[in-house]
Every structure is written in structure tokens, then in C-alpha cells.
Coordinates of C-alpha atoms in Angstrom, one line a residue:
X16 CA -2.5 -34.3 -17.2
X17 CA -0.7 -35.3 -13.9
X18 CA -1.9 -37.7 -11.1
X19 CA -5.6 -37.9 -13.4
X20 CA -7.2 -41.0 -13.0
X21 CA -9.2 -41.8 -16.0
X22 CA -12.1 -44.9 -15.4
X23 CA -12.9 -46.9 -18.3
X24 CA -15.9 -48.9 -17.3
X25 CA -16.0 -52.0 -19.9
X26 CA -16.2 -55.9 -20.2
X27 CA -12.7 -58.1 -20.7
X28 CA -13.4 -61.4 -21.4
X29 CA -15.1 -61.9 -18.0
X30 CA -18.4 -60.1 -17.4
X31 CA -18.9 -57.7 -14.1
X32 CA -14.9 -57.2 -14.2
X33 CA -14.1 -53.2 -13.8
X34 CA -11.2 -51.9 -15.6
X35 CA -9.9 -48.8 -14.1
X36 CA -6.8 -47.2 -16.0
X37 CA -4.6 -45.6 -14.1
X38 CA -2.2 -43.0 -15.3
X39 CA 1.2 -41.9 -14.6
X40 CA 2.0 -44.8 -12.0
X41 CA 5.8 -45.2 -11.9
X42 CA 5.9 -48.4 -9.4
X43 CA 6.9 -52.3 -10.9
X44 CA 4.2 -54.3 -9.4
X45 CA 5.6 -57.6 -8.4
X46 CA 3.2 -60.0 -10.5
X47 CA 3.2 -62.3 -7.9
X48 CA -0.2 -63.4 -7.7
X49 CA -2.8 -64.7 -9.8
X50 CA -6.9 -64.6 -9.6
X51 CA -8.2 -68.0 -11.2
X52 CA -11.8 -67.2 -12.7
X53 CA -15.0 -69.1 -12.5
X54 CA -14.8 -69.0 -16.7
X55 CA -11.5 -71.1 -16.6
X56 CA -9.2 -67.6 -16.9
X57 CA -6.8 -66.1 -15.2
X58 CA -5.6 -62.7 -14.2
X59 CA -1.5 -61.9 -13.2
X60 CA -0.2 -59.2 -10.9
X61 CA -0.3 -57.6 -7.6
X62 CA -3.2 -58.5 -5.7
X63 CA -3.7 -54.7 -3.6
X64 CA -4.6 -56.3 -0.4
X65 CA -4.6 -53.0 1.3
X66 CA -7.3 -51.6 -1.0
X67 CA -9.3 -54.9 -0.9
X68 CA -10.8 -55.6 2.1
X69 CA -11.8 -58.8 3.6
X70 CA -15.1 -58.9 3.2
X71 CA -15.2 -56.6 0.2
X72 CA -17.7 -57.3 -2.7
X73 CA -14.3 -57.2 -5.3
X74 CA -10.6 -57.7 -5.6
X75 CA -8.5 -55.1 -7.0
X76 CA -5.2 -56.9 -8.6
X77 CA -2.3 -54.7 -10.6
X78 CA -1.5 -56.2 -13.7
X79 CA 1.8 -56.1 -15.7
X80 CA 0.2 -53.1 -17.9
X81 CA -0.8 -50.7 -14.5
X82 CA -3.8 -51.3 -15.4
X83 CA -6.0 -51.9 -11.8
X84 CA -9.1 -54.6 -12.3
X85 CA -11.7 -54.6 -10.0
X86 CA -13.1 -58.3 -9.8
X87 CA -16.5 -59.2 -8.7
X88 CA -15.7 -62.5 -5.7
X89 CA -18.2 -64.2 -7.1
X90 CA -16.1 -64.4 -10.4
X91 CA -13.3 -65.5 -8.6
X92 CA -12.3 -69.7 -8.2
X93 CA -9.0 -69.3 -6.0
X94 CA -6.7 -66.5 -5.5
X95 CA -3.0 -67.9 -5.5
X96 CA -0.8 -65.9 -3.7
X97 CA 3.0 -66.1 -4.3
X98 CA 6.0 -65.9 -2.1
X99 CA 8.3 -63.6 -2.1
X100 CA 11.0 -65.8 -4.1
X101 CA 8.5 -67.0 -6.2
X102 CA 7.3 -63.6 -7.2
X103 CA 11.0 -62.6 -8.1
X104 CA 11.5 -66.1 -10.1
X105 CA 8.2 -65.0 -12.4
X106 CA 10.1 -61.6 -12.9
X107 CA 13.2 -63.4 -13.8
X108 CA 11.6 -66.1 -16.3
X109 CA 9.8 -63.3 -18.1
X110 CA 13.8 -61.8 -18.6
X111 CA 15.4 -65.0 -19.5
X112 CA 15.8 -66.0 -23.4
X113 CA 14.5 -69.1 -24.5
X114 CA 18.3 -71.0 -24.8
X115 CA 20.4 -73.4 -23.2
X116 CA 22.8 -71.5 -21.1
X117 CA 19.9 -68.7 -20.6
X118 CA 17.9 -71.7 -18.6
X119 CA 21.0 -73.3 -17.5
X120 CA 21.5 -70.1 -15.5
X121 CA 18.1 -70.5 -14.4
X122 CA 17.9 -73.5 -12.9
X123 CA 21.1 -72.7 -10.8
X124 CA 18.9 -70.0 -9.2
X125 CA 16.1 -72.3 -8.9
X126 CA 18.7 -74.7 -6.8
X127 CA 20.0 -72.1 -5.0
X128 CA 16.5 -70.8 -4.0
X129 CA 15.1 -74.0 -3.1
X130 CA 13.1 -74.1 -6.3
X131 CA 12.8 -77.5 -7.0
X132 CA 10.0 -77.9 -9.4
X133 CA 10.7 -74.5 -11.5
X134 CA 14.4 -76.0 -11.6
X135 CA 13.1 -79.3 -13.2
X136 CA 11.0 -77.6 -15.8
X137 CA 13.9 -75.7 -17.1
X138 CA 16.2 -78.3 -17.2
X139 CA 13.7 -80.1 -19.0
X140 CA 13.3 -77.2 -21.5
X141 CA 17.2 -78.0 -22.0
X142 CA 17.0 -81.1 -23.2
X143 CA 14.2 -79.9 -25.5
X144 CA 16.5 -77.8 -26.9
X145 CA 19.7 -79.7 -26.9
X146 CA 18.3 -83.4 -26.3
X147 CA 21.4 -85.0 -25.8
X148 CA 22.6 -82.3 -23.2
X149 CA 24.5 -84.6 -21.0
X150 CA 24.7 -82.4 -17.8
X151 CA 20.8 -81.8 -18.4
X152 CA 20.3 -85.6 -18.4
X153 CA 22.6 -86.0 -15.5
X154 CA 20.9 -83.2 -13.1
X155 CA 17.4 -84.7 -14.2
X156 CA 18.5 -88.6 -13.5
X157 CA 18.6 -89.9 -16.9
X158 CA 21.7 -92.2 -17.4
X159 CA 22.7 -93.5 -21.3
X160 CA 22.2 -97.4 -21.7
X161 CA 23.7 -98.2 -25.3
X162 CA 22.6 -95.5 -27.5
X163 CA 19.3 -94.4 -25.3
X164 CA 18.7 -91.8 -22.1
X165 CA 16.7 -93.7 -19.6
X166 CA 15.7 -92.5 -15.8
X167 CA 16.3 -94.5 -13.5
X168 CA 12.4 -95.1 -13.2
X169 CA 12.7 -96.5 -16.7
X170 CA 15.5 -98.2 -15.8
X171 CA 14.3 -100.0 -12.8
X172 CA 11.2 -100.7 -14.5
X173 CA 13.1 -102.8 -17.7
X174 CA 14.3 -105.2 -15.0
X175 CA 11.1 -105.8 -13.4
X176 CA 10.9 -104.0 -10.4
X177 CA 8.2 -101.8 -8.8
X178 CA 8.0 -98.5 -7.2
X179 CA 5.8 -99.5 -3.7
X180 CA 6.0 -96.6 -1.2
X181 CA 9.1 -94.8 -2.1
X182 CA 10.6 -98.1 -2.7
X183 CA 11.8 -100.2 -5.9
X184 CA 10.8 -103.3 -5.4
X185 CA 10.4 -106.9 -7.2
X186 CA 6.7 -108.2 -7.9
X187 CA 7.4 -110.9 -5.0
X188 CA 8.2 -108.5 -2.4
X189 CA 6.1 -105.7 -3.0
X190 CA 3.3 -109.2 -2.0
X191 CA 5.2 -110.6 0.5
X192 CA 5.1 -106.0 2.2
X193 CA 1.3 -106.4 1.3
X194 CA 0.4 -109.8 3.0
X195 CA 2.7 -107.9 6.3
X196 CA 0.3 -104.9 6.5
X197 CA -2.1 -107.0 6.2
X198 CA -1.5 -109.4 8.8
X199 CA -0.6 -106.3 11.2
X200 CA -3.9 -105.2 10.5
X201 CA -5.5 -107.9 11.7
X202 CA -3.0 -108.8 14.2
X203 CA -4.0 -105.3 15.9
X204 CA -7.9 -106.4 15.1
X205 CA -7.1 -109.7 17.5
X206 CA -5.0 -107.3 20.0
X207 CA -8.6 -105.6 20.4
X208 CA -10.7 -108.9 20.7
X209 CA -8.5 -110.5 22.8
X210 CA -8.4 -107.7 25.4
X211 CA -12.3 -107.4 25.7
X212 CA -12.4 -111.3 26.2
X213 CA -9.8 -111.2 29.1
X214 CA -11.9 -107.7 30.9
X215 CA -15.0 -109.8 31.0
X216 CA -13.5 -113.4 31.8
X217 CA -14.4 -112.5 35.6
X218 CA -18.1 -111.4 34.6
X219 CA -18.6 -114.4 32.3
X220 CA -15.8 -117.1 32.9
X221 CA -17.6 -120.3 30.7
X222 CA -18.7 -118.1 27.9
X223 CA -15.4 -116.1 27.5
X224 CA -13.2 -119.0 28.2
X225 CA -15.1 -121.1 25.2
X226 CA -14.9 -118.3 23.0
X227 CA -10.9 -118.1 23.9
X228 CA -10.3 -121.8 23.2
X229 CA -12.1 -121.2 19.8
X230 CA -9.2 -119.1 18.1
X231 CA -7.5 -120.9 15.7
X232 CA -6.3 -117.7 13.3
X233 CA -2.5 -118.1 13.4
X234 CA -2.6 -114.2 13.3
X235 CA -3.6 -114.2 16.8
X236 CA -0.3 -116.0 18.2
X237 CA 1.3 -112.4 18.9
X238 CA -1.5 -110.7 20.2
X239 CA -2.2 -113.5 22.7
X240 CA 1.8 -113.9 23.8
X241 CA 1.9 -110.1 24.5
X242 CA -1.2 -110.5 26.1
X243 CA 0.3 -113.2 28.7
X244 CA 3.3 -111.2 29.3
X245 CA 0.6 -108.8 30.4
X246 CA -1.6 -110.9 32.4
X247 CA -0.7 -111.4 36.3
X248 CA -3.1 -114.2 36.8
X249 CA -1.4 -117.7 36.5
X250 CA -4.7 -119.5 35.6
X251 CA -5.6 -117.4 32.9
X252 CA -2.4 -117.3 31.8
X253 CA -2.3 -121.6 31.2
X254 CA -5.7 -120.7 29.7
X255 CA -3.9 -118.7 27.1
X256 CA -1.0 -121.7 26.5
X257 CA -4.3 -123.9 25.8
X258 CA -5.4 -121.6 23.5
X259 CA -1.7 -121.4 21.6
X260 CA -1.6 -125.0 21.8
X261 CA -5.1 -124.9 19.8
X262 CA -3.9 -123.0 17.0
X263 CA -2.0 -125.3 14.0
X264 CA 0.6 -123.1 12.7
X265 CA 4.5 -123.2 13.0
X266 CA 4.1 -119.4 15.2
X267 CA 2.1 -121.0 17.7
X268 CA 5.2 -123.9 18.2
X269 CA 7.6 -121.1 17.9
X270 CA 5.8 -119.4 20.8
X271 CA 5.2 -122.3 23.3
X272 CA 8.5 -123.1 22.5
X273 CA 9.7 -119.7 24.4
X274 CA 7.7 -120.2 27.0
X275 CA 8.8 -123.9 27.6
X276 CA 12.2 -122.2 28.7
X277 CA 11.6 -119.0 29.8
X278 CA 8.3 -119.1 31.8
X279 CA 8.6 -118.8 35.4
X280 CA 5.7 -121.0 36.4
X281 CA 6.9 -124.7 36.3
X282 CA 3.4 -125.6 35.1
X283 CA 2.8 -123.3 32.7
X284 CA 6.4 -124.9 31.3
X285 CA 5.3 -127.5 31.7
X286 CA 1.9 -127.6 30.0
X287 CA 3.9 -126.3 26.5
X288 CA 5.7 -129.1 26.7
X289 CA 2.6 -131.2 26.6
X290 CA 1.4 -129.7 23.4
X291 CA 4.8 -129.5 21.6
X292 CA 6.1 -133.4 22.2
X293 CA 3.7 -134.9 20.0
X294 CA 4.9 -132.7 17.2
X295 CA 7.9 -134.0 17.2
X296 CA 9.1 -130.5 15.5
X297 CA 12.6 -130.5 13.9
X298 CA 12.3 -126.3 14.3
X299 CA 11.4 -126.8 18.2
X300 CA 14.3 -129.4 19.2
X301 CA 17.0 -126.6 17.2
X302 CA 15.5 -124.1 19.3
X303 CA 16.3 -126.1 22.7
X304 CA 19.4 -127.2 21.1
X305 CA 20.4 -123.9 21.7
X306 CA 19.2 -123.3 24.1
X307 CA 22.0 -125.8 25.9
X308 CA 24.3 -123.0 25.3
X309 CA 22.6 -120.5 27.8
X310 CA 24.9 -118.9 29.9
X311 CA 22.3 -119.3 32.8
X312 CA 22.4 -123.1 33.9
X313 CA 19.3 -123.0 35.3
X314 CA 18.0 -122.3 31.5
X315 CA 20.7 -124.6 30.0
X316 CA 18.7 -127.5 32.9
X317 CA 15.5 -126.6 31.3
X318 CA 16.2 -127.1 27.6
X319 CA 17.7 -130.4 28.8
X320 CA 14.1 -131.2 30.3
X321 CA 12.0 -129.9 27.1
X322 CA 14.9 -132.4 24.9
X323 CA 14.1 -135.0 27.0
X324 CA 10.3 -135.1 26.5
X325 CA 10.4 -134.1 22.8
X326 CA 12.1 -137.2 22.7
X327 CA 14.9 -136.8 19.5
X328 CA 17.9 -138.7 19.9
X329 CA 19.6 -136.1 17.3
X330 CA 19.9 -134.1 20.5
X331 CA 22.3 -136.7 22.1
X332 CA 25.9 -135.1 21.0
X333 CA 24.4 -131.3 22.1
X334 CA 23.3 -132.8 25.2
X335 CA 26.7 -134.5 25.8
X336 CA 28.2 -131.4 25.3
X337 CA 26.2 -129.5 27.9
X338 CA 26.3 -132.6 30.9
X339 CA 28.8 -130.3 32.8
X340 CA 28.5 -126.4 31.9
X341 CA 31.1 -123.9 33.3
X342 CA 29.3 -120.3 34.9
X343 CA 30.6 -116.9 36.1
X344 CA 29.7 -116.0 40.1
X345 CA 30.5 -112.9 41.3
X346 CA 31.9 -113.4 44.9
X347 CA 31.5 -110.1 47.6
X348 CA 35.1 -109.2 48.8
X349 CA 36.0 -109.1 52.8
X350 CA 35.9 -105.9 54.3
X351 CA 37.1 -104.4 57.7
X352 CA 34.0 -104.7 60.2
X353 CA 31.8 -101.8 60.6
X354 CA 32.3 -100.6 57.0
X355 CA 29.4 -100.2 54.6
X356 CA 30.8 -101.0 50.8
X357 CA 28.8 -101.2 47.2
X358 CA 29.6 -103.6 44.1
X359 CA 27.6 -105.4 41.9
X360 CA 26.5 -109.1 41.6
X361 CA 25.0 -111.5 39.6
X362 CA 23.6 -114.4 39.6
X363 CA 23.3 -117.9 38.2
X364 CA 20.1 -117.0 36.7
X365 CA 22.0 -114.1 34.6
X366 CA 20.6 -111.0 36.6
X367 CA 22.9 -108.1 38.1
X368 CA 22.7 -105.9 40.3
X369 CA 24.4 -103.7 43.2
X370 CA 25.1 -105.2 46.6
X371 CA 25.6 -104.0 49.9
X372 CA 27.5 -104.8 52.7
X373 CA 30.6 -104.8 55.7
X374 CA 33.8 -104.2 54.5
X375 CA 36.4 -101.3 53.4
X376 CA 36.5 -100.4 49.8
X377 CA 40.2 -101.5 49.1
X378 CA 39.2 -105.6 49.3
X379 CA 37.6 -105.5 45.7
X380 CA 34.8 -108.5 44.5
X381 CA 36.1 -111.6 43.0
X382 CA 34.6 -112.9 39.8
X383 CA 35.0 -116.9 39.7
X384 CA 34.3 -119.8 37.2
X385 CA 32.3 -123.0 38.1
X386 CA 31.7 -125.9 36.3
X387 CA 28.5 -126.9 37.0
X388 CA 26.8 -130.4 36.5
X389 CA 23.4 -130.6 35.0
X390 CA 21.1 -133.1 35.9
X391 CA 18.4 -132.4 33.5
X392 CA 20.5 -132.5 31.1
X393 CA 21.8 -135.6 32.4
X394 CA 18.0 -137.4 32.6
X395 CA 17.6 -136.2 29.4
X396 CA 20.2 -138.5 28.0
X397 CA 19.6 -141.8 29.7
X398 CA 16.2 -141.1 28.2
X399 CA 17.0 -140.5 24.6
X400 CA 20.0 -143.3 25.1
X401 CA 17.6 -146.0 25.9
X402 CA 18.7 -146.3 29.7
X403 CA 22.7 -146.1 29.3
X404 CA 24.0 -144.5 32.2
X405 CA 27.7 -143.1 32.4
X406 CA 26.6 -140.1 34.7
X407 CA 28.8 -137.1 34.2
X408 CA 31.5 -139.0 32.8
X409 CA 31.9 -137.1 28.9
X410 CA 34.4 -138.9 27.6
X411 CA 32.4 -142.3 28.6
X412 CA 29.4 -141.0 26.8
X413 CA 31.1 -139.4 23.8
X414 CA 32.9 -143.3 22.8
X415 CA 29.2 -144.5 23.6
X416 CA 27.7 -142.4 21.0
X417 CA 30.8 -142.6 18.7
X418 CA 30.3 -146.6 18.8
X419 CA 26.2 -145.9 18.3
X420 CA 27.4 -144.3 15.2
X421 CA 29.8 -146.5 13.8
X422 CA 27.1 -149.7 14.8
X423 CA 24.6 -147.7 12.3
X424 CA 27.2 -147.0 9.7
X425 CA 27.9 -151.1 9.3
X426 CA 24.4 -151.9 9.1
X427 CA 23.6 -149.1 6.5
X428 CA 26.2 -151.0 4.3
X429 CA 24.7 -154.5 5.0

């Protein structure tokens, strides 16, 4: 008979599972979901989610058969729903036959529905079938080394590398990443420390200042030199170049070597200095070296300055070089009186910037070259020359220090 729905009441596999048969349903159900049991089992279909409640006691789920189960929650693990794709992918597998060009066909459907792991499985199945399928082992990454498929993996791994984050990497490098992280994790711990000493300097000065001067960690030579660009207070500040000057490490140099140069407070330049000439760093005198070759001559005056107390005559020729250093100026144009006119400017100190003032717009600014004398630079090499003296004469000191040369040369060979 028609539309007469005939219960079965029994026990499959799963106790407290009600099996209700139901007859003349003409409907595919889409067998896109699956109820995983508390047993370890699992039951495939159509979970009826407008027959199931939320808070009902059971789920009802259409299997492949018609058959509708009616399954106690408290028998139920997880209920994994399917999409839409994914539902149509199941109905396609259960179609395909069990061949090459059957899963080839497949996996094209897979790619074109953004199916990446069902692709990968069926391409894998190819091989399985056809091992030496060379479009299989292409799509899945293998490549053939002599008479072998490898992945790349494998590949990689035969020469010795790692895989570290996404990464292939050799053993040394994959160290050198690890001892990064964890220096940046305990740069950011002294980023921490050192702002809680600085807030309470004020409340405690003597107790926060000793505990400042008792860094040493090189790992705290970033922390404290963002800290200073930070700070406002000049005092505290030279407190902090103490504390840089405390801590043995070629960072520490590195960073009072900046601020020797670049500091705006003469004796905070000044008190780097003090802790870097007795070092007598090769590293340091490279770094004012080049300094010579600023393009600000205030700058290029203040490497000559740091040269001469480090106190290396291998800075002589560089210094030589930079005794008279040529600048751009930017010169205003004249303009008719009463007009108001715009340009930009910059200085010997290498900032820009717009300018106003009198004049018509047709008289346009005037960029001009100076050369520029540099007596820093200049008491930098009477120092390191022992005394000589040719002022800003190059050529004069150039045969000087090409007869220095040639006087060491001869004695070498004595």
C-alpha cells in the first residue's frame, strides 16, 4: 500500500537507535552528512534538520537505503555536516570506477572545485594503480632522480636540509632563526624592564639608577637605544650611554658608535667617545671612516673629531681625503618687492623644507656648490700625524703620507 509507513522498532549495531522504514519515498537524499557514534561507528546520509529539533532527545538522519534512523544524542560523538560541493563529490566518488582515467577525471573536479585534499587522495590512488604514472607524480610533486620518484620533501631532506616554519632550511640556519626568536624574546623581556626602571627613576633615583648601571646582557643594547630615542631628559639620557658603555659586547660599540655622530647633545657625543677610545675598535674607526663621506659637513666634522680621539693613524689617507668637502646650498631667488613666493631649502645639516618670502614667482631658487674646509677633520690629522701641520693644503699632505709610506716600506726590508 501507498504512502504506509511501516515502524520496525529493533537494535543495529548501536543500542537505543530507532529504525523506522519508510516506504514509497521517491527523493535521493544527498548523503552529505555523517553522525560519528560514541561506539566508534558511523552513520551516512541526510541529517533531517527540519524534523530534528534543537533540543530534541534524537537525530533523525536519511541513509542511502531511505531508511530514517532515529538516534538517541547521547549516542552521538560529533555530527559532521557537509557542504554543498562536498556532498555532490561523495555522490560522484560512489559513481566513479576504481581506474586511472576514472580518478584522473576526478581529481580535475576536485581542482576545479577547490578540493584540494579529495584531489590528492585520488591522484595518490593513481599511482597505486599505475605507479610510474608520470603526470600523477608530477601533479603530486614527485620528480625522478636516477631510476627513483622522490618529493621534493625527500629530496630536500637527502641534502640535508630542514623543513622549519614553512621553510627548508640547513641544520645551521634553522639555529642561527632559533637563537633570533630567542634573543627577540628577551630583547622584548628588557624592553619591559627597562621602562619600569625609567617610570620610577623620579620616585627612587639611587636605587633605579644602580640597578640601570648593573645591565650587562648584550640583549639589552636595543631596548636601551630605543629607549633614549624615547627619553627627553638629557641626564637620564647620558645615564643610559653609561649603561651602554657598561655592557662588553661588539652591539654596545656599534651603538655608541651612532650616537658619537649623530647625537645632538655635544656631551652626550662626547661621553661615547670616552668609552669607545680605549677600545681601540677596528669596526668603530670603519664606521667613522665613513662617516667622512656624509653629505652633511657638520657630520663629516664630527667623524673627524671621533678619528681623532680613537686615535688610528689608518685613518690618515680618509681624513686627507675629507680636509676640504664640497656641499649643495639652496640659495632663495630675488623677487619683485611686495610679492609673497614658496620654494624649498635645505640646509648644511641635510634637512629640507619649504620657504617663504618677497619676490615674484618668475626669479626661480639657485642651487650652488661649496667646498667647504673642515677643521675637525683637520685637528684630527695633526693629531694622528704626530704634529705635522700643512693646513688645508692636500697635495702637501698627500706627498707627506706617500713619503710616511715609502720611509716604512725601506725599513721593513732592512
Amino acid at each position: 500500500m501507498k504512502n504506509i509507513r511501516h515502524i520496525l522498532t529493533t537494535r543495529r549495531l548501536v543500542s537505543g537507535i530507532l529504525v523506522a522504514w519508510i516506504a514509497g519515498v521517491t527523493s535521493v537524499p544527498a548523503f552529505a552528512d555523517t553522525i560519528v557514534l560514541n561506539s566508534g561507528g558511523q552513520v551516512t546520509g541526510e541529517v533531517l534538520a527540519e524534523e530534528t529539533p534543537h533540543n530534541a532527545e534524537a537525530v533523525r538522519i536519511r541513509t542511502k537505503d531511505n531508511i530514517v534512523l532515529s538516534v538517541p544524542r547521547e549516542e552521538i560523538a560529533e555530527i559532521i555536516r557537509l557542504s554543498p560541493v562536498e556532498a555532490e563529490y561523495e555522490q560522484l566518488k560512489a559513481q566513479t570506477p576504481d581506474t586511472v582515467d576514472g580518478h584522473f577525471k576526478l581529481a580535475d573536479w576536485c581542482r576545479d572545485h577547490h578540493l584540494p585534499e579529495q584531489r590528492e587522495l585520488h591522484l595518490r590512488r593513481i599511482i597505486e594503480l599505475d605507479p610510474d604514472n608520470a603526470r600523477a607524480r608530477a601533479l603530486l610533486g614527485y620528480q625522478k632522480v636516477g631510476n627513483e620518484w622522490k618529493t621534493r620533501d625527500e629530496i630536500m631532506k637527502s641534502m640535508g636540509y630542514v623543513l622549519y616554519k614553512g621553510r627548508w632550511m640547513l641544520p645551521q640556519q634553522v639555529q642561527l632563526e632559533q637563537e633570533k626568536e630567542q634573543q627577540s624574546a628577551v630583547q622584548r623581556e628588557w624592553a619591559q624592564k627597562i621602562h619600569r626602571l625609567l617610570t620610577r627613576l623620579e620616585a627612587d633615583p639611587v636605587g633605579t639608577e644602580h640597578e640601570l648601571r648593573s645591565i650587562k646582557d648584550p640583549a639589552a643594547v636595543k631596548p636601551l637605544v630605543l629607549a633614549m630615542k624615547d627619553e627627553r631628559r638629557d641626564a637620564v639620557r647620558l645615564l643610559m650611554v653609561d649603561v651602554l658603555g657598561g655592557i662588553s659586547s661588539p652591539e654596545a660599540l656599534r651603538a655608541l658608535a651612532v650616537i658619537a655622530i649623530e647625537d645632538p647633545v655635544e656631551e652626550i657625543r662626547l661621553r661615547a667617545l670616552d668609552f669607545l677610545a680605549p677600545t681601540k675598535s677596528g669596526e668603530v674607526v670603519s664606521y667613522f671612516v665613513s662617516r667622512l663621506k656624509d653629505k652633511d659637513n657638520i657630520i663629516v666634522n664630527r667623524a673627524g673629531e671621533a678619528l681623532k680621539k680613537m686615535g688610528d693613524p689608518s685613518a690618515i689617507p680618509a681624513l686627507i681625503d675629507a680636509l676640504i668637502t664640497r656641499h649643495k646650498f639652496v640659495i632663495p631667488g630675488r623677487r619683485p618687492p611686495g610679492a609673497i613666493g614658496a620654494g624649498f631649502s635645505s640646509s648644511s645639516t641635510g634637512q629640507s623644507g619649504m620657504t617663504f618670502g618677497a619676490g615674484g614667482g618668475g626669479d626661480s631658487t639657485k642651487i650652488i656648490e661649496r667646498a667647504i674646509p673642515n677643521r675637525s677633520v683637520l685637528e684630527a690629522l695633526v693629531e694622528l700625524s704626530g704634529g705635522k701641520n700643512f693646513s688645508f693644503d692636500v697635495r702637501l699632505w698627500k706627498q707627506w703620507y706617500a713619503e710616511q709610506k715609502r720611509l716604512e716600506a725601506a725599513k721593513a726590508l732592512q
